[in-house]
Short mmCIF file of C-alpha atoms and ligand atoms in Angstrom, two decimals:
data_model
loop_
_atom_site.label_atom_id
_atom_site.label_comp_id
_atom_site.label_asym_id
_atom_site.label_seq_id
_atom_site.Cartn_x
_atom_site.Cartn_y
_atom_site.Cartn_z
CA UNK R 88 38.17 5.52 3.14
CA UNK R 89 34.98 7.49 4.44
CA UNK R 90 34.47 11.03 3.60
CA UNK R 91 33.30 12.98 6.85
CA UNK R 92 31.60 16.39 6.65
CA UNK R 93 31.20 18.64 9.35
CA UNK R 94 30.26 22.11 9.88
CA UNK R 95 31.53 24.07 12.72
CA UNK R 96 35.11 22.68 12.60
CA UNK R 97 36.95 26.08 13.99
CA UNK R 98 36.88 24.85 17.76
CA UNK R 99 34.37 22.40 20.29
CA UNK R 100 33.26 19.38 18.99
CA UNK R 101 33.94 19.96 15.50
CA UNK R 102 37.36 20.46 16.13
CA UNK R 103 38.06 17.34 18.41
CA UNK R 104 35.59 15.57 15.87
CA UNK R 105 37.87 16.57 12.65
CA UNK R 106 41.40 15.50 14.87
CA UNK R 107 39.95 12.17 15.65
CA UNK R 108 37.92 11.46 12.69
CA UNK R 109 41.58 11.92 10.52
CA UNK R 110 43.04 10.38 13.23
CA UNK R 111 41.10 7.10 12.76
CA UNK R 112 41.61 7.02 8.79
CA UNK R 113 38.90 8.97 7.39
CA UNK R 114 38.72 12.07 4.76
CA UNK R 115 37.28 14.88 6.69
CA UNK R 116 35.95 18.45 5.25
CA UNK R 117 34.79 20.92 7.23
CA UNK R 118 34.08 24.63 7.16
CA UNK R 119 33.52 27.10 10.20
CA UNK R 120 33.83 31.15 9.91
CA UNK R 121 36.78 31.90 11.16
CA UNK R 122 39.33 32.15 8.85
CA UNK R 123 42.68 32.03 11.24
CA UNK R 124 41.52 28.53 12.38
CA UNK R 125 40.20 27.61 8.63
CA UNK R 126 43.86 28.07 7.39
CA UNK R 127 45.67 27.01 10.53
CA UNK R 128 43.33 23.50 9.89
CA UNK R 129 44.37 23.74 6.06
CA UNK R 130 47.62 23.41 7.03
CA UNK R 131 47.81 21.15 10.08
CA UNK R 132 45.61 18.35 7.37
CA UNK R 133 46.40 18.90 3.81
CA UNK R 134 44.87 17.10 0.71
CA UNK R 135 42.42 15.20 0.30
CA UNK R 136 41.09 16.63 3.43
CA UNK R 137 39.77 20.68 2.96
CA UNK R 138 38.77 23.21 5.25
CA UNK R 139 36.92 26.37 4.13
CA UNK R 140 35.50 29.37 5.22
CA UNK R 141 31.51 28.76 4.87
CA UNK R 142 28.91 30.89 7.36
CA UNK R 143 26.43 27.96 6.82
CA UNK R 144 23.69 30.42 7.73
CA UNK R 145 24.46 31.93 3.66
CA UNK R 146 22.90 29.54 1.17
CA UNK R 147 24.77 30.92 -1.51
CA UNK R 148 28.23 30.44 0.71
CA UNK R 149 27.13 26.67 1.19
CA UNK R 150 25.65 26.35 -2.42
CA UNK R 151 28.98 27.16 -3.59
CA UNK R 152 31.08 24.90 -1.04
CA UNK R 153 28.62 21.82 -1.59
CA UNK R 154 29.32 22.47 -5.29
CA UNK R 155 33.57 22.41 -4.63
CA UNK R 156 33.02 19.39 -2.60
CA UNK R 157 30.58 17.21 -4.67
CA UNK R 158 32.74 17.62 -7.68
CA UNK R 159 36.15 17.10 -5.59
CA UNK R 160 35.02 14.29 -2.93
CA UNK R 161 32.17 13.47 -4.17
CA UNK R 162 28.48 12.86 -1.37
CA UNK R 163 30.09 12.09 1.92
CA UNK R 164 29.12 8.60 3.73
CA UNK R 165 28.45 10.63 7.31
CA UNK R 166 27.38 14.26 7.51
CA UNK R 167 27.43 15.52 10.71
CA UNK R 168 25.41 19.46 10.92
CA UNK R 169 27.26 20.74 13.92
CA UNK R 170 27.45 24.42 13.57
CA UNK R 171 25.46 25.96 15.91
CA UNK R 172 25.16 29.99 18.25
CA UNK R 173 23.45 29.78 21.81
CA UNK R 174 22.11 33.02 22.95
CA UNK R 175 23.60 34.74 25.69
CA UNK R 176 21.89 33.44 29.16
CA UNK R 177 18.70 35.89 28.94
CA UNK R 178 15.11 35.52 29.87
CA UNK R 179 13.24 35.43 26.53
CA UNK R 180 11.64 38.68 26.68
CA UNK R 181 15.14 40.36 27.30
CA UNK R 182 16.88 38.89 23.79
CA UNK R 183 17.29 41.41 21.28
CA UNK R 184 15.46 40.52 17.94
CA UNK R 185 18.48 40.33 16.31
CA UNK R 186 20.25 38.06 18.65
CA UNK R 187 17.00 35.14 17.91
CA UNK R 188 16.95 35.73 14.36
CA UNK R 189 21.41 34.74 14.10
CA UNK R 190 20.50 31.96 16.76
CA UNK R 191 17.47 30.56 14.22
CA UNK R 192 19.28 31.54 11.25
CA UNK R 193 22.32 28.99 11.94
CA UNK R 194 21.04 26.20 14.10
CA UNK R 195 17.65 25.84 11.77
CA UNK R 196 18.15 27.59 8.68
CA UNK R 197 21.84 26.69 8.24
CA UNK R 198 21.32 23.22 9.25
CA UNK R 199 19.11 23.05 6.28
CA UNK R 200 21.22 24.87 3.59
CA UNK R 201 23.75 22.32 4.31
CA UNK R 202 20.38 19.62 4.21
CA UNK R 203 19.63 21.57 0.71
CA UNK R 204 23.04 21.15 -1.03
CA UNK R 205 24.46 17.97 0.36
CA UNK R 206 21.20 15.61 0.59
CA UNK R 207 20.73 15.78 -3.34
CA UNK R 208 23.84 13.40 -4.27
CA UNK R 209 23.44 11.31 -1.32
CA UNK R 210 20.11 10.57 -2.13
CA UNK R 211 21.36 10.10 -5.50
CA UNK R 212 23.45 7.16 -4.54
CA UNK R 213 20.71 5.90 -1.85
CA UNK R 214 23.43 5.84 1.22
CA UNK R 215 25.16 7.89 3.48
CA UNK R 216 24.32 8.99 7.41
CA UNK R 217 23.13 12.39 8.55
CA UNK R 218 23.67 13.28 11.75
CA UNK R 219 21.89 17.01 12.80
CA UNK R 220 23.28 17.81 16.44
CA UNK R 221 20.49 18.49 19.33
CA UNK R 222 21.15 18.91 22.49
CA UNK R 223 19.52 17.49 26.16
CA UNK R 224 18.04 21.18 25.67
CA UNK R 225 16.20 19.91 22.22
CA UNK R 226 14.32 17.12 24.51
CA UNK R 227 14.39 19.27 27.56
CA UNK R 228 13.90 23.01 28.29
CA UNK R 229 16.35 25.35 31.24
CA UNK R 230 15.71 29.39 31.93
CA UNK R 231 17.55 31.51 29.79
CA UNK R 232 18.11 29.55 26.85
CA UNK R 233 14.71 29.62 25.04
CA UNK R 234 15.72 30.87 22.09
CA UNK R 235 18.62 28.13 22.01
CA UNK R 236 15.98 25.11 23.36
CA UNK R 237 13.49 26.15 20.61
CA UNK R 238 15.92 25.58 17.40
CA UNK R 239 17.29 22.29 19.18
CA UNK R 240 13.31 20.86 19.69
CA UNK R 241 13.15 21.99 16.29
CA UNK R 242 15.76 19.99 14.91
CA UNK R 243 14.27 17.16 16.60
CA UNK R 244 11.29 17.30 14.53
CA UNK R 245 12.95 18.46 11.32
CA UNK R 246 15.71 15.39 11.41
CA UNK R 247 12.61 12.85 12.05
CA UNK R 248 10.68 14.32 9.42
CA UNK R 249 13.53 14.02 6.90
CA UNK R 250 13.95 10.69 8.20
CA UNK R 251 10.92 9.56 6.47
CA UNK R 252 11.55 11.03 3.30
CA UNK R 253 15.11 9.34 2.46
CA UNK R 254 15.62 6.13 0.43
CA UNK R 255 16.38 2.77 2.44
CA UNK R 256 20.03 2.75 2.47
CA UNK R 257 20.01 6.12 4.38
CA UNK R 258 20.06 7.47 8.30
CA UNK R 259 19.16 10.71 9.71
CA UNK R 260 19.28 11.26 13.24
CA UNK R 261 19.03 13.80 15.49
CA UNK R 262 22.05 13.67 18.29
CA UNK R 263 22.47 14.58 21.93
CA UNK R 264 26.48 14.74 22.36
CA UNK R 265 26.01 15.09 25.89
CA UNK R 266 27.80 18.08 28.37
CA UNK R 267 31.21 19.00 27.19
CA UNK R 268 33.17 21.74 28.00
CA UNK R 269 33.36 24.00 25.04
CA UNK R 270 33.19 27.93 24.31
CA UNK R 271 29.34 27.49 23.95
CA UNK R 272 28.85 25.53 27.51
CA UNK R 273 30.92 28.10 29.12
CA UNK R 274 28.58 31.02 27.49
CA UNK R 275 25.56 28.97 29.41
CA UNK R 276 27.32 27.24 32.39
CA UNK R 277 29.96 29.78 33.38
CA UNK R 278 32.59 28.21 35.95
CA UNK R 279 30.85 25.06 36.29
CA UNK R 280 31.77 24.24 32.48
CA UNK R 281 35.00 22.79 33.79
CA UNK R 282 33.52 20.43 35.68
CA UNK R 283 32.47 18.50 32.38
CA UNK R 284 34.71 16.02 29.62
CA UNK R 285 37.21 18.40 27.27
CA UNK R 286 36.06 17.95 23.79
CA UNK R 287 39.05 15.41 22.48
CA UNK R 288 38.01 13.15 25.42
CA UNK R 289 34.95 13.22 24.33
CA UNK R 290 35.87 12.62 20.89
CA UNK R 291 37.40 9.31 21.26
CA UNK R 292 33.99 7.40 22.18
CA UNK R 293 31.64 9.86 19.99
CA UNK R 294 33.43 9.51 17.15
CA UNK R 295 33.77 5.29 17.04
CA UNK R 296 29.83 5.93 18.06
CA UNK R 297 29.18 8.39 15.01
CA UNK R 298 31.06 5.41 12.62
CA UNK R 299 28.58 2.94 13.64
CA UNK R 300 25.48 4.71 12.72
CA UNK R 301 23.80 2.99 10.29
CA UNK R 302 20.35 2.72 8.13
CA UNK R 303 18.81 0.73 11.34
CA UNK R 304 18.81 3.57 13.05
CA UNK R 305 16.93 6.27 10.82
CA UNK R 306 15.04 8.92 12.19
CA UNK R 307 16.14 7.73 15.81
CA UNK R 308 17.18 9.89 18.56
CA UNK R 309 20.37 8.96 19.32
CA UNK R 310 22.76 10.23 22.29
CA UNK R 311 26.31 10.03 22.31
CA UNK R 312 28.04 7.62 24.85
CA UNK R 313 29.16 9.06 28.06
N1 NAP S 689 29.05 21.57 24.36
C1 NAP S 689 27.98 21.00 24.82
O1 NAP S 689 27.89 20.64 26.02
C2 NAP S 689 26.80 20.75 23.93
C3 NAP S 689 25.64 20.20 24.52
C4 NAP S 689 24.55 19.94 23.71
C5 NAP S 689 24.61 20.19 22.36
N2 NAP S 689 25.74 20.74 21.80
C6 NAP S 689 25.75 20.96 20.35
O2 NAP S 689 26.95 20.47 19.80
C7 NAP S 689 27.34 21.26 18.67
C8 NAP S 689 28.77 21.79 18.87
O3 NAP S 689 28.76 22.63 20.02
P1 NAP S 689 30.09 23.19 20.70
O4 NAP S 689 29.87 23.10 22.16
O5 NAP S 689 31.27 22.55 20.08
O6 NAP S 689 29.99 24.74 20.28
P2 NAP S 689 31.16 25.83 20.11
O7 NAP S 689 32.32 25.48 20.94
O8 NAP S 689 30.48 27.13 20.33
O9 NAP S 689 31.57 25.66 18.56
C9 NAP S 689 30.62 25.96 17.58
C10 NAP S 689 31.25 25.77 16.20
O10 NAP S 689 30.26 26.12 15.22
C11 NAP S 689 30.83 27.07 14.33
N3 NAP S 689 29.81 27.96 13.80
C12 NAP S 689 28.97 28.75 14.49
N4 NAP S 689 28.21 29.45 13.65
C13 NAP S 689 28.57 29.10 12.39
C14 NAP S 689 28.15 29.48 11.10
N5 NAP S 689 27.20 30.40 10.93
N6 NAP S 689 28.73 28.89 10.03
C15 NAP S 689 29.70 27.96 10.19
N7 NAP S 689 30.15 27.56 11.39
C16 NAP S 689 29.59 28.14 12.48
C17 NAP S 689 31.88 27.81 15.15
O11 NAP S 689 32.90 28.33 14.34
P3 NAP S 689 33.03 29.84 13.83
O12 NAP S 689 32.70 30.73 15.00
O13 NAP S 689 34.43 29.88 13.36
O14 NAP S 689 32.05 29.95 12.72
C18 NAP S 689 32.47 26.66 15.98
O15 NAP S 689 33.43 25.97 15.24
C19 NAP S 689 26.28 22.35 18.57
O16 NAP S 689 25.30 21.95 17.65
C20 NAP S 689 25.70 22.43 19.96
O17 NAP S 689 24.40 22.96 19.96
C21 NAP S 689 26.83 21.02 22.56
#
């Protein structure tokens, strides 16, 4: 049975990921801030599955999760860094410091506390996938979402360059899911979000996709199947 990890479980793609990951067989553990879903998820998949309230963007919060989970489940075979803000549709001179620093701070900086505390034991055993989501806007670039384009073309370059630093038996790639109609395309999209899949849909060909990745593919950019 594979252990799953995946941050950002509370709603999106994590959510629809977690459902059909469990669904399929696997143990999945996941953490998101929100503490009404966290529980509601704690009690909808019990044991050995786990939920838990982590702000990935807190190394001390995911030092002390990784720490729970290594000791409880073990390295997981496929960890997928999902967690991530977009800033609020804005030309880049209009975003409030503040606003950049929380977008950097989770979809960079928590990608790699998570990269800090996790990659250690997997390395350990030589196997196991990483999967650090991107986005068409980590390959591309749009108006109004600079501060959101720059951390995805960032994780790009950080997932290839931690590609070449894991033992054969390992993958990292960086992933493009695709368009899906979530809380964060809405924030960007508006209206025309609902034009695009719903997350579960999307789930049920991502997720057989995500199961097949494999040490062939390291440091590949990978996008999910439509
Ligand atoms: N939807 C799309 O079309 C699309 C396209 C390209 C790329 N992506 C990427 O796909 C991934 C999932 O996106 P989504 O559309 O599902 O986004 P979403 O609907 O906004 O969900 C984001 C998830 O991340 C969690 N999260 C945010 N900050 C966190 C933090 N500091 N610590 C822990 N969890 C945190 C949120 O939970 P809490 O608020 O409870 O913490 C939520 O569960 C992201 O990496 C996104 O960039 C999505």
């Amino acid at each position: 049975m594979k252990t799953i990890l995946i941050t950002g479980v509370t709603r999106g793609l994590g959510r629809a990921m977690a459902e059909e990951f469990i669904r399929l067989g696997c143990v999945v553990v996941g953490c998101g801030r929100s503490e009404k879903e966290i529980v509601q998820l704690q009690k909808q998949f019990t044991a050995p599955n786990g939920f838990a309230v982590v702000n990935v963007a807190d190394d001390s919060q995911v030092a002390a999760w990784a720490g729970q989970i290594l000791s409880s489940h073990g390295p997981p075979d496929l960890l997928l860094n999902n967690a991530a803000l977009i800033n609020r549709n804005a030309k880049l001179w209009e975003v409030p410091a503040q606003e950049f620093s929380d977008v950097v701070d989770v979809n960079i900086k928590g990608v790699t506390n998570v990269l800090r505390h996790f990659v250690p034991a997997m390395v350990k055993r030589r196997n196991g996938v990483i999967v650090n989501f991107s986005s068409g806007w980590g390959r591309s670039t749009d108006a109004e979402v600079a501060p959101y384009c720059a951390t995805k073309w960032a994780i790009e370059g950080l997932t290839q360059a931690l590609a070449r630093e894991l033992p054969s038996g390992m993958a990292a790639v960086p992933l493009n899911p695709g368009i899906i109609a979530t809380d964060m395309l809405r924030s960007c999209f508006g209206g025309s979000a609902s034009g695009y899949p719903l997350p579960q849909a999307w789930a049920n060909i991502a997720v057989p996709f995500l199961l097949k990745i494999n040490p062939a593919d390291n440091g590949r950019p990978l996008t999910a199947p439509v």
